[in-house]
Tab-separated table of C-alpha atoms in Angstrom:
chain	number	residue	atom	x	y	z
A	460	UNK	CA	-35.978	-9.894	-10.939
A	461	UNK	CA	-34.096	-7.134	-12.147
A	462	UNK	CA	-30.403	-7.219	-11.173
A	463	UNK	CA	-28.161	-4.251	-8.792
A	464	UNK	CA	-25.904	-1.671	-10.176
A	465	UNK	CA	-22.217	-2.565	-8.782
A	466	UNK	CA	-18.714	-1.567	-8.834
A	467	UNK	CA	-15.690	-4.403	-8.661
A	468	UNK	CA	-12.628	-3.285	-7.352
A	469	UNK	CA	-9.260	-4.923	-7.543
A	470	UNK	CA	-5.956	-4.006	-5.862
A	471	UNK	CA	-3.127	-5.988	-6.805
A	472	UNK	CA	-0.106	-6.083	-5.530
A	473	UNK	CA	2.884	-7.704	-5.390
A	474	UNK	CA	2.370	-10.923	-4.072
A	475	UNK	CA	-1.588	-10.507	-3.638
A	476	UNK	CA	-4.821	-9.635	-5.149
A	477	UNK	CA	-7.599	-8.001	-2.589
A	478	UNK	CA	-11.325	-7.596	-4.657
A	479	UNK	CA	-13.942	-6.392	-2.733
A	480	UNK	CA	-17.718	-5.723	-4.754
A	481	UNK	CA	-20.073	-2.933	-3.713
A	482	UNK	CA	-23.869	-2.380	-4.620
A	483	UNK	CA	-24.477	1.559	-6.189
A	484	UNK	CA	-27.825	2.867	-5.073
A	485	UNK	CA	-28.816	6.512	-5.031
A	486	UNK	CA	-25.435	7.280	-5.594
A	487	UNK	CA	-24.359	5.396	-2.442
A	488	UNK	CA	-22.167	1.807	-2.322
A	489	UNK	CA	-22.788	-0.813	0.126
A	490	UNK	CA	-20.336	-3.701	0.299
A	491	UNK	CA	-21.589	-6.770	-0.942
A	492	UNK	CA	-18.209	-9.435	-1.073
A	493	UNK	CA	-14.893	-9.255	0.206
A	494	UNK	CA	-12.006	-11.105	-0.936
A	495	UNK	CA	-8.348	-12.213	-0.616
A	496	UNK	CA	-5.515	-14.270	-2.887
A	497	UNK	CA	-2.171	-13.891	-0.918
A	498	UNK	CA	0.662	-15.939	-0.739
A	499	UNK	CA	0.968	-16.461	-4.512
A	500	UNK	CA	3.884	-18.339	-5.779
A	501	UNK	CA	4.760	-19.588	-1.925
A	502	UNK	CA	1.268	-20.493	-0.193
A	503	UNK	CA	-1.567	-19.473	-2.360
A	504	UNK	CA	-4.964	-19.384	-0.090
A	505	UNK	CA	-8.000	-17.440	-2.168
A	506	UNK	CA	-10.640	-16.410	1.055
A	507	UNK	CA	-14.256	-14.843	0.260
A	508	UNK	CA	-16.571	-13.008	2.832
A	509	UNK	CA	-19.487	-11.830	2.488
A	510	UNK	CA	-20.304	-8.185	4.307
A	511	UNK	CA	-21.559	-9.408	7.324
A	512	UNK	CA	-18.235	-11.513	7.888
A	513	UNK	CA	-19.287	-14.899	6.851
A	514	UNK	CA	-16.896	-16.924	5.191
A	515	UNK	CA	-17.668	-18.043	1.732
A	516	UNK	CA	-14.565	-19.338	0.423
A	517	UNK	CA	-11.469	-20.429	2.412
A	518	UNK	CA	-9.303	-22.335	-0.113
A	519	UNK	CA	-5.375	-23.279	-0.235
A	520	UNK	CA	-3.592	-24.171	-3.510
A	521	UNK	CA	-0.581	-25.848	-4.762
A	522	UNK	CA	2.215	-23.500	-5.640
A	523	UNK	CA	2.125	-24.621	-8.995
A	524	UNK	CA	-1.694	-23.762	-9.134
A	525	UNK	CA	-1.052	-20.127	-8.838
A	526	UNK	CA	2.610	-19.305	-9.266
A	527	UNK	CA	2.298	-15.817	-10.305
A	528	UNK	CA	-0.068	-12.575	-10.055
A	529	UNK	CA	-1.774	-13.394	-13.696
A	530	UNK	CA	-2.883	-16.486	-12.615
A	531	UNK	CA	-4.393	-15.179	-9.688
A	532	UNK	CA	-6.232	-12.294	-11.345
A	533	UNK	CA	-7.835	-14.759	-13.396
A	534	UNK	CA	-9.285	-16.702	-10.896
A	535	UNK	CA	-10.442	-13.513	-9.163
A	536	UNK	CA	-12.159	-12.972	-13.065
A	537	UNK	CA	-13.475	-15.990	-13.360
A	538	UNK	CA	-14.856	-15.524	-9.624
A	539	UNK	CA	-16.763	-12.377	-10.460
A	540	UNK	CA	-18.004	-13.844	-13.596
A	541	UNK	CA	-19.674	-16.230	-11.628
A	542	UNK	CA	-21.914	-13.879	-9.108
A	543	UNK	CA	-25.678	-13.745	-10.259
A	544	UNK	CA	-28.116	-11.004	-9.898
A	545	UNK	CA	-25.401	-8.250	-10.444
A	546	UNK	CA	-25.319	-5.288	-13.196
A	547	UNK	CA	-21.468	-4.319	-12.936
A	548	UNK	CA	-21.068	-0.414	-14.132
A	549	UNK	CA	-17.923	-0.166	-13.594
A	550	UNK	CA	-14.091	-1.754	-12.373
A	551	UNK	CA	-12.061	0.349	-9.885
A	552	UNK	CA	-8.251	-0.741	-10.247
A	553	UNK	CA	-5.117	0.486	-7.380
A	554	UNK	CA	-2.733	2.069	-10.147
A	555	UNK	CA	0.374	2.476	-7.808
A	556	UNK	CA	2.555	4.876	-10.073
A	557	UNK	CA	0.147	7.900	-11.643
A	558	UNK	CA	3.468	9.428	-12.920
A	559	UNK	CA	3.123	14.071	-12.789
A	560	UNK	CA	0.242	13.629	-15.189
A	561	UNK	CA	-2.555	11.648	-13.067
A	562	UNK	CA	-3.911	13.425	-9.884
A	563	UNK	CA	-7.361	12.197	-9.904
A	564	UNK	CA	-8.509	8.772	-10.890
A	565	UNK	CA	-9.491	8.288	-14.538
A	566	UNK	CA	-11.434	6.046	-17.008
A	567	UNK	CA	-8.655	4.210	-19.099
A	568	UNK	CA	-8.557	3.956	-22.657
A	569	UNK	CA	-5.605	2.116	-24.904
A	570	UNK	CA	-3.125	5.037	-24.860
A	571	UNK	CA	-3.882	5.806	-21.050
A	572	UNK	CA	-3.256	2.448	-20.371
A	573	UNK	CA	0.471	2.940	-22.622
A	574	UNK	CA	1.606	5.825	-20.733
A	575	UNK	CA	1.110	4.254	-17.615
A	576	UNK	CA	2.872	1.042	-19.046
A	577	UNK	CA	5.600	3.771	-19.518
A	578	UNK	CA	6.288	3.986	-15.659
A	579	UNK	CA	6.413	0.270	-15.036
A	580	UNK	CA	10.498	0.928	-14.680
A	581	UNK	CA	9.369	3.006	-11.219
A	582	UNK	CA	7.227	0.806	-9.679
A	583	UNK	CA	7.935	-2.984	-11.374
A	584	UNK	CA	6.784	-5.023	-8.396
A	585	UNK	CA	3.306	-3.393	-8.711
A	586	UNK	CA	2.393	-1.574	-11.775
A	587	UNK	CA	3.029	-4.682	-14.532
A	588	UNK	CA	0.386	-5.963	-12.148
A	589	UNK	CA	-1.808	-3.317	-11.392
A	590	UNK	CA	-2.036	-3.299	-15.163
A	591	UNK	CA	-2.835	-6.736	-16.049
A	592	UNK	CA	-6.372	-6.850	-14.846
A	593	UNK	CA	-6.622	-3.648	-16.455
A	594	UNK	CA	-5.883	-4.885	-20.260
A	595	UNK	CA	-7.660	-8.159	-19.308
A	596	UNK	CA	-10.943	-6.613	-18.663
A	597	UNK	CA	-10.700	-3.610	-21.446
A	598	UNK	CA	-10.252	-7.370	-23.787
A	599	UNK	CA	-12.932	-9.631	-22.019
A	600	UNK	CA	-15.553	-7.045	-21.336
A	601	UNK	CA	-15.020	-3.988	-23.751
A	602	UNK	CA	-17.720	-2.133	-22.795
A	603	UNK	CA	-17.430	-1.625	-19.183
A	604	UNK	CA	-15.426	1.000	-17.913
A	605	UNK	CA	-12.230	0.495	-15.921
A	606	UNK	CA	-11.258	3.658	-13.430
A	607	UNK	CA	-7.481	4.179	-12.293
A	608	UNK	CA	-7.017	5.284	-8.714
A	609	UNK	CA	-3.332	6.246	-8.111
A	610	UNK	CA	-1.440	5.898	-4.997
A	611	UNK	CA	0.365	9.101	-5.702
A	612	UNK	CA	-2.530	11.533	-6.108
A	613	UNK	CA	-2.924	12.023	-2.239
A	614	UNK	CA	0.234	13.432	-1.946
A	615	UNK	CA	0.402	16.043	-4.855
A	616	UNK	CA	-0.531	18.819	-2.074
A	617	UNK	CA	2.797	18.547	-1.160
A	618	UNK	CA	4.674	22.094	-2.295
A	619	UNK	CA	7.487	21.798	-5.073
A	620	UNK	CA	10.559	22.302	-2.915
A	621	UNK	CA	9.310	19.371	-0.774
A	622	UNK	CA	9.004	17.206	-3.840
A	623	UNK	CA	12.142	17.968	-5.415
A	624	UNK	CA	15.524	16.054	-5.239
A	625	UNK	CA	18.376	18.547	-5.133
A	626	UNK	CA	19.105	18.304	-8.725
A	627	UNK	CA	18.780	20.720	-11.987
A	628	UNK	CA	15.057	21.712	-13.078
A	629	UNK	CA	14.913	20.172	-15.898
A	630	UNK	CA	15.278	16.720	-14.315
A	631	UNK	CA	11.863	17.971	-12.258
A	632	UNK	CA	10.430	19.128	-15.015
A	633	UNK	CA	10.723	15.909	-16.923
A	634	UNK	CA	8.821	13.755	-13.849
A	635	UNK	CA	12.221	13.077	-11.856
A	636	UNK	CA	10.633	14.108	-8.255
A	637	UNK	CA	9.514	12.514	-4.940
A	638	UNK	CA	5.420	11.242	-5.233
A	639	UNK	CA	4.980	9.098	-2.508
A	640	UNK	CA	3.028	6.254	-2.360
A	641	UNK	CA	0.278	4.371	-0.426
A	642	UNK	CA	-2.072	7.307	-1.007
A	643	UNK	CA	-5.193	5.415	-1.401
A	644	UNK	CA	-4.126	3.594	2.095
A	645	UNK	CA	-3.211	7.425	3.986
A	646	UNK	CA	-6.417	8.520	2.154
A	647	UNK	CA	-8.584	5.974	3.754
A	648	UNK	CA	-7.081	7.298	7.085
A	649	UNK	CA	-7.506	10.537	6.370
A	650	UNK	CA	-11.132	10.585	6.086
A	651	UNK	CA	-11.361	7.755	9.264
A	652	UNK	CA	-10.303	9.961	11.879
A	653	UNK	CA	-12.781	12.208	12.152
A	654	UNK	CA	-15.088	9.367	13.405
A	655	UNK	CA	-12.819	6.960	15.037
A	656	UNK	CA	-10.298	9.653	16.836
A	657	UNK	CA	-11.744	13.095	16.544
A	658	UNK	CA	-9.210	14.025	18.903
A	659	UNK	CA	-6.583	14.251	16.690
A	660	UNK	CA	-8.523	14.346	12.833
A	661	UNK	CA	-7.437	18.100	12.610
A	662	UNK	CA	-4.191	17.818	14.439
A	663	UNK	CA	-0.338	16.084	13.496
A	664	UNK	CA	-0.748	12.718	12.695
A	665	UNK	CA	2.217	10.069	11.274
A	666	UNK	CA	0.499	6.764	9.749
A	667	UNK	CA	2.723	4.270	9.301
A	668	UNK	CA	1.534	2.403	6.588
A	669	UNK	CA	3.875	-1.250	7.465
A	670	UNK	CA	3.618	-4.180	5.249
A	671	UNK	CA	5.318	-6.247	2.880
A	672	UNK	CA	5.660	-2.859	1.258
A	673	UNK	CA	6.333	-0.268	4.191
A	674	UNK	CA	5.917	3.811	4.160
A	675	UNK	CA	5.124	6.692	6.584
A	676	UNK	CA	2.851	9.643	5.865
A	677	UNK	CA	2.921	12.950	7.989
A	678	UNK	CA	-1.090	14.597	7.647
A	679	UNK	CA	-1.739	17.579	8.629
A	680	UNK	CA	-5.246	18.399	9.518
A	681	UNK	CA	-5.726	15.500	6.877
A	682	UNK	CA	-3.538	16.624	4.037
A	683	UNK	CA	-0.083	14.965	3.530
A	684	UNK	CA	2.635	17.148	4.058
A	685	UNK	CA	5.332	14.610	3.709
A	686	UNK	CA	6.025	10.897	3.158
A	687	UNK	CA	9.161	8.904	3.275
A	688	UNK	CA	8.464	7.326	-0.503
A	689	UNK	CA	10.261	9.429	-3.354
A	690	UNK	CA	10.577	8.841	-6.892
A	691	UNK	CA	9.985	5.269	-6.884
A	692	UNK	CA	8.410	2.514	-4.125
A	693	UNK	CA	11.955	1.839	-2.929
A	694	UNK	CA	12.663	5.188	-0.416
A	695	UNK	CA	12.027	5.039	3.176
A	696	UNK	CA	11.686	2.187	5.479
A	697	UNK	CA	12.789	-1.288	4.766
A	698	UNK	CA	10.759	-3.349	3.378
A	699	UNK	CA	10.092	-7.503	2.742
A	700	UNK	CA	12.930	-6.947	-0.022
A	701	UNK	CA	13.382	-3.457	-0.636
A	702	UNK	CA	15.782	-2.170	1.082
A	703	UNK	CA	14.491	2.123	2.131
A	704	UNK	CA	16.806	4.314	2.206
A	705	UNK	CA	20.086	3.948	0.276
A	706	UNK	CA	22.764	6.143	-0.508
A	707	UNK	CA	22.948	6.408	-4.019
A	708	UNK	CA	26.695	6.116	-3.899
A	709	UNK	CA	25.823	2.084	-3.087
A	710	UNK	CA	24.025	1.396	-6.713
A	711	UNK	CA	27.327	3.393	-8.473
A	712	UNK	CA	29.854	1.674	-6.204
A	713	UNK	CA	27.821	-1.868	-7.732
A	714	UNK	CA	27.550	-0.918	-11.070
A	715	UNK	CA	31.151	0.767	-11.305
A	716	UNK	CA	33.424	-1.670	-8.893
A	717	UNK	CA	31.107	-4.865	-8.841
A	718	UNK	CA	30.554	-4.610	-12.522
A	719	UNK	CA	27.036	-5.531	-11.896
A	720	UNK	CA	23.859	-4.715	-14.702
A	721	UNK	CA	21.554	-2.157	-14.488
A	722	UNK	CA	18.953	-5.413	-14.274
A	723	UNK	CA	21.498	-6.797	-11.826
A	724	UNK	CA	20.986	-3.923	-9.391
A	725	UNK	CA	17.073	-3.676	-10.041
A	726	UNK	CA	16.955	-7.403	-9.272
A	727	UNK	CA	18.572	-7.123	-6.091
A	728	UNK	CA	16.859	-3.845	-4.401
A	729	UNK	CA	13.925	-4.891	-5.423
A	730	UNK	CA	13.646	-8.998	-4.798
A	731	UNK	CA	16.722	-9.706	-2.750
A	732	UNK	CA	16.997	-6.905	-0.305
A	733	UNK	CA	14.743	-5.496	2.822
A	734	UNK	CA	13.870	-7.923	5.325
A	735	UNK	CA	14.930	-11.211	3.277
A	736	UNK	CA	18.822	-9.574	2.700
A	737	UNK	CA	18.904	-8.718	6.026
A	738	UNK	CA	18.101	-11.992	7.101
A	739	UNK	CA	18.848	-14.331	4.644
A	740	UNK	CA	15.599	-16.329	5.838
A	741	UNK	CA	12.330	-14.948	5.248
A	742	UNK	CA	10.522	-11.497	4.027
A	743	UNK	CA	7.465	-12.158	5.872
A	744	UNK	CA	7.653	-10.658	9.750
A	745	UNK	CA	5.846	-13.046	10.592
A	746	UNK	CA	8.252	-15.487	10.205
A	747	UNK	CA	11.237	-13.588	11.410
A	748	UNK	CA	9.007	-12.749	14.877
A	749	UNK	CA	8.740	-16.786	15.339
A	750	UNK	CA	12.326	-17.659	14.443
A	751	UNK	CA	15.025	-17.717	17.087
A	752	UNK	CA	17.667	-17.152	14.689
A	753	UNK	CA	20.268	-14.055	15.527
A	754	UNK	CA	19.506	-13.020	11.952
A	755	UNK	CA	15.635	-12.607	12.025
A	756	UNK	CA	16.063	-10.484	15.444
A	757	UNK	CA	18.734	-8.061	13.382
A	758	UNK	CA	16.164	-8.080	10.505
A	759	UNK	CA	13.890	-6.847	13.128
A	760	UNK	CA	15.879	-4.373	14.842
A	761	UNK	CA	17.261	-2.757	11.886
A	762	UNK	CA	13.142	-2.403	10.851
A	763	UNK	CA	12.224	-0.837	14.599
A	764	UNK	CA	15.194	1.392	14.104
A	765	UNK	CA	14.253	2.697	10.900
A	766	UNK	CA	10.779	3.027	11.590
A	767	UNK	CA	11.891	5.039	14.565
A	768	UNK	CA	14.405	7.611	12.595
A	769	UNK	CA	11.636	8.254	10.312
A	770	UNK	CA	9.045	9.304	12.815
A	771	UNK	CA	11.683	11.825	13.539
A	772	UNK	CA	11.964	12.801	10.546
A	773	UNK	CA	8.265	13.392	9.541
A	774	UNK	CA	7.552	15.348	12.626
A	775	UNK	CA	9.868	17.899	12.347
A	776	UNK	CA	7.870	18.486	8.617
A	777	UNK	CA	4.986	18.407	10.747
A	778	UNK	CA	6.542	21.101	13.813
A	779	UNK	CA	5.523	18.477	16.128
A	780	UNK	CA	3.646	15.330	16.453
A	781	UNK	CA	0.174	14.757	18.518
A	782	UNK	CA	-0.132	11.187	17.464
A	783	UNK	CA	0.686	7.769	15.308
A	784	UNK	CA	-1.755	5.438	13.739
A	785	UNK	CA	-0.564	2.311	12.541
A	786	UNK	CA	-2.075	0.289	10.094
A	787	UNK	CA	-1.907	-2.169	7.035
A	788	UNK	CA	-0.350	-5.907	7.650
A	789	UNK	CA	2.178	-5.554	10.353
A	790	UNK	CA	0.793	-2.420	11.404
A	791	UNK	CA	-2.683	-3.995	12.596
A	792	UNK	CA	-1.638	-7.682	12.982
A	793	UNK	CA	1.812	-7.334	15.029
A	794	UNK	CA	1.493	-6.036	18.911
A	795	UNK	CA	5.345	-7.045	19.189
A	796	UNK	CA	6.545	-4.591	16.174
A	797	UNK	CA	3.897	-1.925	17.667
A	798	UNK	CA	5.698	-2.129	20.981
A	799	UNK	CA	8.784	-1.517	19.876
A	800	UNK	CA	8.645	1.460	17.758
A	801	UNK	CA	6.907	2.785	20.782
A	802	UNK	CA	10.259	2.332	22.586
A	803	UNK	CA	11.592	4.280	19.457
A	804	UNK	CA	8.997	7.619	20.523
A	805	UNK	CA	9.093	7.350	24.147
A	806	UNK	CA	11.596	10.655	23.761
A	807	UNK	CA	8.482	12.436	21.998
A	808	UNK	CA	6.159	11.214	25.352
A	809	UNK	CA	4.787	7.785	23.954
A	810	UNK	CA	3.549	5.550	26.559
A	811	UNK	CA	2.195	2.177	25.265
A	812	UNK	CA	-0.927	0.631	26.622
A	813	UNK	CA	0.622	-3.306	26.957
A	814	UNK	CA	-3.180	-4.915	27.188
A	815	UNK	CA	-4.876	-2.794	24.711
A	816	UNK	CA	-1.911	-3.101	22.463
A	817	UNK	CA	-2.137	-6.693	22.634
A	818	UNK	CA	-5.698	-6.600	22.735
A	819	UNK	CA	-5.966	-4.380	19.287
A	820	UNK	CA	-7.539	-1.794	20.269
A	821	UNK	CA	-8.319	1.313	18.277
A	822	UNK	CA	-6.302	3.507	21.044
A	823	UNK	CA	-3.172	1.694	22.493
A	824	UNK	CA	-1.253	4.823	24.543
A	825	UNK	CA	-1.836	5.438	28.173
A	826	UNK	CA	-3.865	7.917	29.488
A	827	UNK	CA	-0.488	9.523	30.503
A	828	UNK	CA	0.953	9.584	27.045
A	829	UNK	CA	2.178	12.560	25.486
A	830	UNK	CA	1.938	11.019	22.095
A	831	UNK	CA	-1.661	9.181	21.252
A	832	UNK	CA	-1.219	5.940	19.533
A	833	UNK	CA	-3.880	3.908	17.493
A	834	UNK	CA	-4.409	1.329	15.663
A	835	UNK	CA	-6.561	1.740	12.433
A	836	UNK	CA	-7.368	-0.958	9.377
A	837	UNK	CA	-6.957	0.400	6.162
A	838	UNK	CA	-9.120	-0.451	3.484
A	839	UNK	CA	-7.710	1.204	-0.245
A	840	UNK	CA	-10.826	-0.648	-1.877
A	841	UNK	CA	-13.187	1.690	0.000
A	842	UNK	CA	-11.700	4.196	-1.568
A	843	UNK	CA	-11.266	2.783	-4.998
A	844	UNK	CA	-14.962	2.301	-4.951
A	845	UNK	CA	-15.969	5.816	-3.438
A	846	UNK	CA	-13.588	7.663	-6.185
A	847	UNK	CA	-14.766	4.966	-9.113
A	848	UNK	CA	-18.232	5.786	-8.486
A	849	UNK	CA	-17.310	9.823	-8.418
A	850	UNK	CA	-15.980	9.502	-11.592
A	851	UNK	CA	-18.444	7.872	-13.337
A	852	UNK	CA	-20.776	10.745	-12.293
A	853	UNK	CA	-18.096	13.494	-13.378
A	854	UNK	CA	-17.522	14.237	-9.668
C-alpha cells in the first residue's frame, strides 16, 4: 500500500509542545492528528486526537517523567516515529524570534539555525525551545527538511517610525526595534474572518491574543498595524511571569541601587514576574479565578486593567475600533476574564452578551453593541503547515 505525503508541525513553547500532522495531496493538507504536552515540569498530561475529535491518547505523568521542554519533544519524536503508513516531506517548526533578517518562513540549514541561536537572549523562554526540535530532527533525520515560521513576520508591514524606539539610527539599524510577536496566532485570525465574521474581515479589528504569554494586535483590513510586543516577548500586557510594560528606569534602578546581575534581572522579568509576582501564588488564571485569596483577585485586576489601557491604545493606531476577537488560552477558555475587559470598552460602546459569552459563542456582544465582540480559536499549526507546504513548492 503505498504510504501519504505529510507535513509534522511542532510549536513549542514555554511550558508546552502542540504537534498537529497533516496529509499533502494536490497541493492541499488535510489534518490527520492533533496533539498536546502541557503542564511540563508541574502536571505533565500528553493528549492525542485524531481529526474527527476522537481521543487517542489522554495520559498524565509524574513531574519527574517530563521535567523540562526536551524531554517532552522527545516523546512527541518518538510519537511520530511511531505512525505507519505516512511519507513525511517535511517538519514545520513556530520560530518565535525571526530577528530583521527572516520575513518569510525558511528551510534551515546549520548556520540558519546559528543565527537564530544568536537571538535566544530576546526571546529565552521560547526560542532555546523552538530550536531544540529543530537540531534534533536536522541530527535524527538528515534528510528531511525542517521550515521556520516566525512569529514576527506578520507584523513587518508595520512602517519604520512605528517600529522604532526613540533612540539613535544606528541602534535600528543594528536590529534594536519593536517586531511583535504572536504573528502566526494574528495570522490565523487574519485569514478566519472573512468566513466566520465577514462583517468586520475588512474593517478595525484588536485580537487579543491572552495566554500564559499575552499580546494585542490592531489589523487593519487584515494587516497589522500595531501590536503591544516590542523588541523582545516581554512588552505589553502582563503575562503568567512577565511582567508587560515596564519603565526602563525599574531594570537600572535594580541593577544600579539593588546591585542585582544582568542574569538576576532576566531571571526575575522573565520567571518571577506577571501574574505569579503579582500574586505570589500561581501563573496559571485558572488558578487565580478559583482562589479566594485578596492576592489572586489583584493579580486579576491589574490583568483586566491592562488589557483595557491597551485596547485604548491600539485603537487610536487604528482611528477607531469596529470590533475585538479574543482568542488563545484565556481568551477562548475564560467567560469571567472576557467579561471584564468588556467592562474595560463599554466607553467605546461594548455591550456583552452574558449567555453567549458563557456559552462560547463565536459572537458574544449584543445586538445593541457599538463594539462587536467574538470569540475565535487560534490554531498557529494551521498556519505552520499552510506556509511549510508553500515553501517547499517555492511559493
Amino acid at each position: 500500500m503505498p504510504s501519504t505525503d505529510a507535513i509534522f508541525v511542532i510549536n513549542a513553547g514555554s511550558s508546552s509542545v502542540k504537534f498537529q500532522c497533516f496529509e499533502v495531496m494536490g497541493g492541499k493538507m488535510r489534518r490527520l492528528y492533533r496533539g498536546l504536552i502541557d503542564g511540563v515540569g508541574v502536571r505533565p498530561r500528553m493528549r492525542v486526537s485524531d481529526a474527527g475529535g476522537t481521543r487517542l491518547i489522554d495520559q498524565t505523568y509524574a513531574v519527574r517523567e517530563i521535567t523540562d521542554l526536551p524531554t517532552a519533544i522527545a516523546l512527541v519524536s518518538d510519537w511520530m516515529r511511531g505512525l505507519e503508513g505516512l511519507n513525511f516531506i517535511a517538519v514545520g517548526h513556530r520560530v518565535v524570534h525571526g530577528g530583521p533578517d527572516f520575513a518569510t518562513p525558511v528551510e534551515i540549514d546549520r548556520d540558519i539555525l546559528e543565527q537564530l541561536a544568536s537571538y535566544q537572549e530576546l526571546a529565552p523562554l521560547h526560542q532555546p525551545n523552538n530550536l531544540a526540535p529543530i537540531r534534533m530532527a536536522m541530527n535524527v533525520a538528515a534528510h528531511l527538511p525542517q521550515i521556520a515560521c516566525f512569529d514576527t513576520a506578520f507584523h513587518r508591514s508595520h512602517p519604520a517610525h512605528a517600529d522604532c524606539y526613540a533612540l539613535p539610527k544606528s541602534l535600528y539599524d543594528e536590529g534594536v526595534r519593536r517586531y511583535g510577536f504572536h504573528g502566526l496566532s494574528y495570522e490565523y485570525i487574519a485569514d478566519k474572518l472573512p468566513e466566520v465574521a465577514p462583517e468586520i474581515a475588512h474593517g478595525r479589528v484588536i485580537v487579543a491574543h491572552l495566554g500564559s504569554g499575552a499580546s494585542m494586535c490592531a489589523l487593519k483590513d487584515g494587516v497589522s498595524v500595531d501590536s503591544t510586543m516590542g523588541f523582545t516577548a516581554l512588552d505589553g500586557l502582563p503575562m503568567a511571569t512577565r511582567p508587560g510594560q515596564l519603565d526602563p528606569g525599574v531594570v537600572l534602578y535594580l541593577m544600579m541601587h539593588k546591585g542585582m546581575s544582568a542574569q538576576e534581572v532576566s531571571d526575575l522579568v522573565y520567571h518571577q514576574a506577571g501574574l505569579l509576582g503579582l500574586s505570589e501564588i500561581s501563573s496559571d488564571m485558572r488558578d487565580l479565578l478559583a482562589s479566594d485569596d485578596p492576592r489572586a483577585r489583584f493579580a486579576i485586576d491589574h490583568f483586566v486593567l491592562r488589557c483595557g489601557l491597551n485596547v485604548g491604545m491600539l485603537a487610536a493606531a487604528l482611528d477607531g475600533l469596529d470590533a475585538v476577537v479574543f482568542t488563545a488560552g484565556i481568551g477562548e477558555n475564560s467567560p469571567a476574564i472576557r467579561a471584564r475587559i468588556a467592562e474595560r470598552m463599554a466607553w467605546l460602546g461594548a455591550q456583552i452578551d452574558a449567555e453567549a459569552n458563557a456559552a462560547g459563542h463565536t459572537k458574544i456582544s449584543t445586538p445593541q453593541s457599538k463594539l462587536g465582540l467574538y470569540v475565535i480559536p487560534t490554531d498557529e499549526e494551521w498556519v505552520i503547515a499552510r506556509e511549510t507546504l508553500a515553501c517547499l513548492s517555492g511559493g
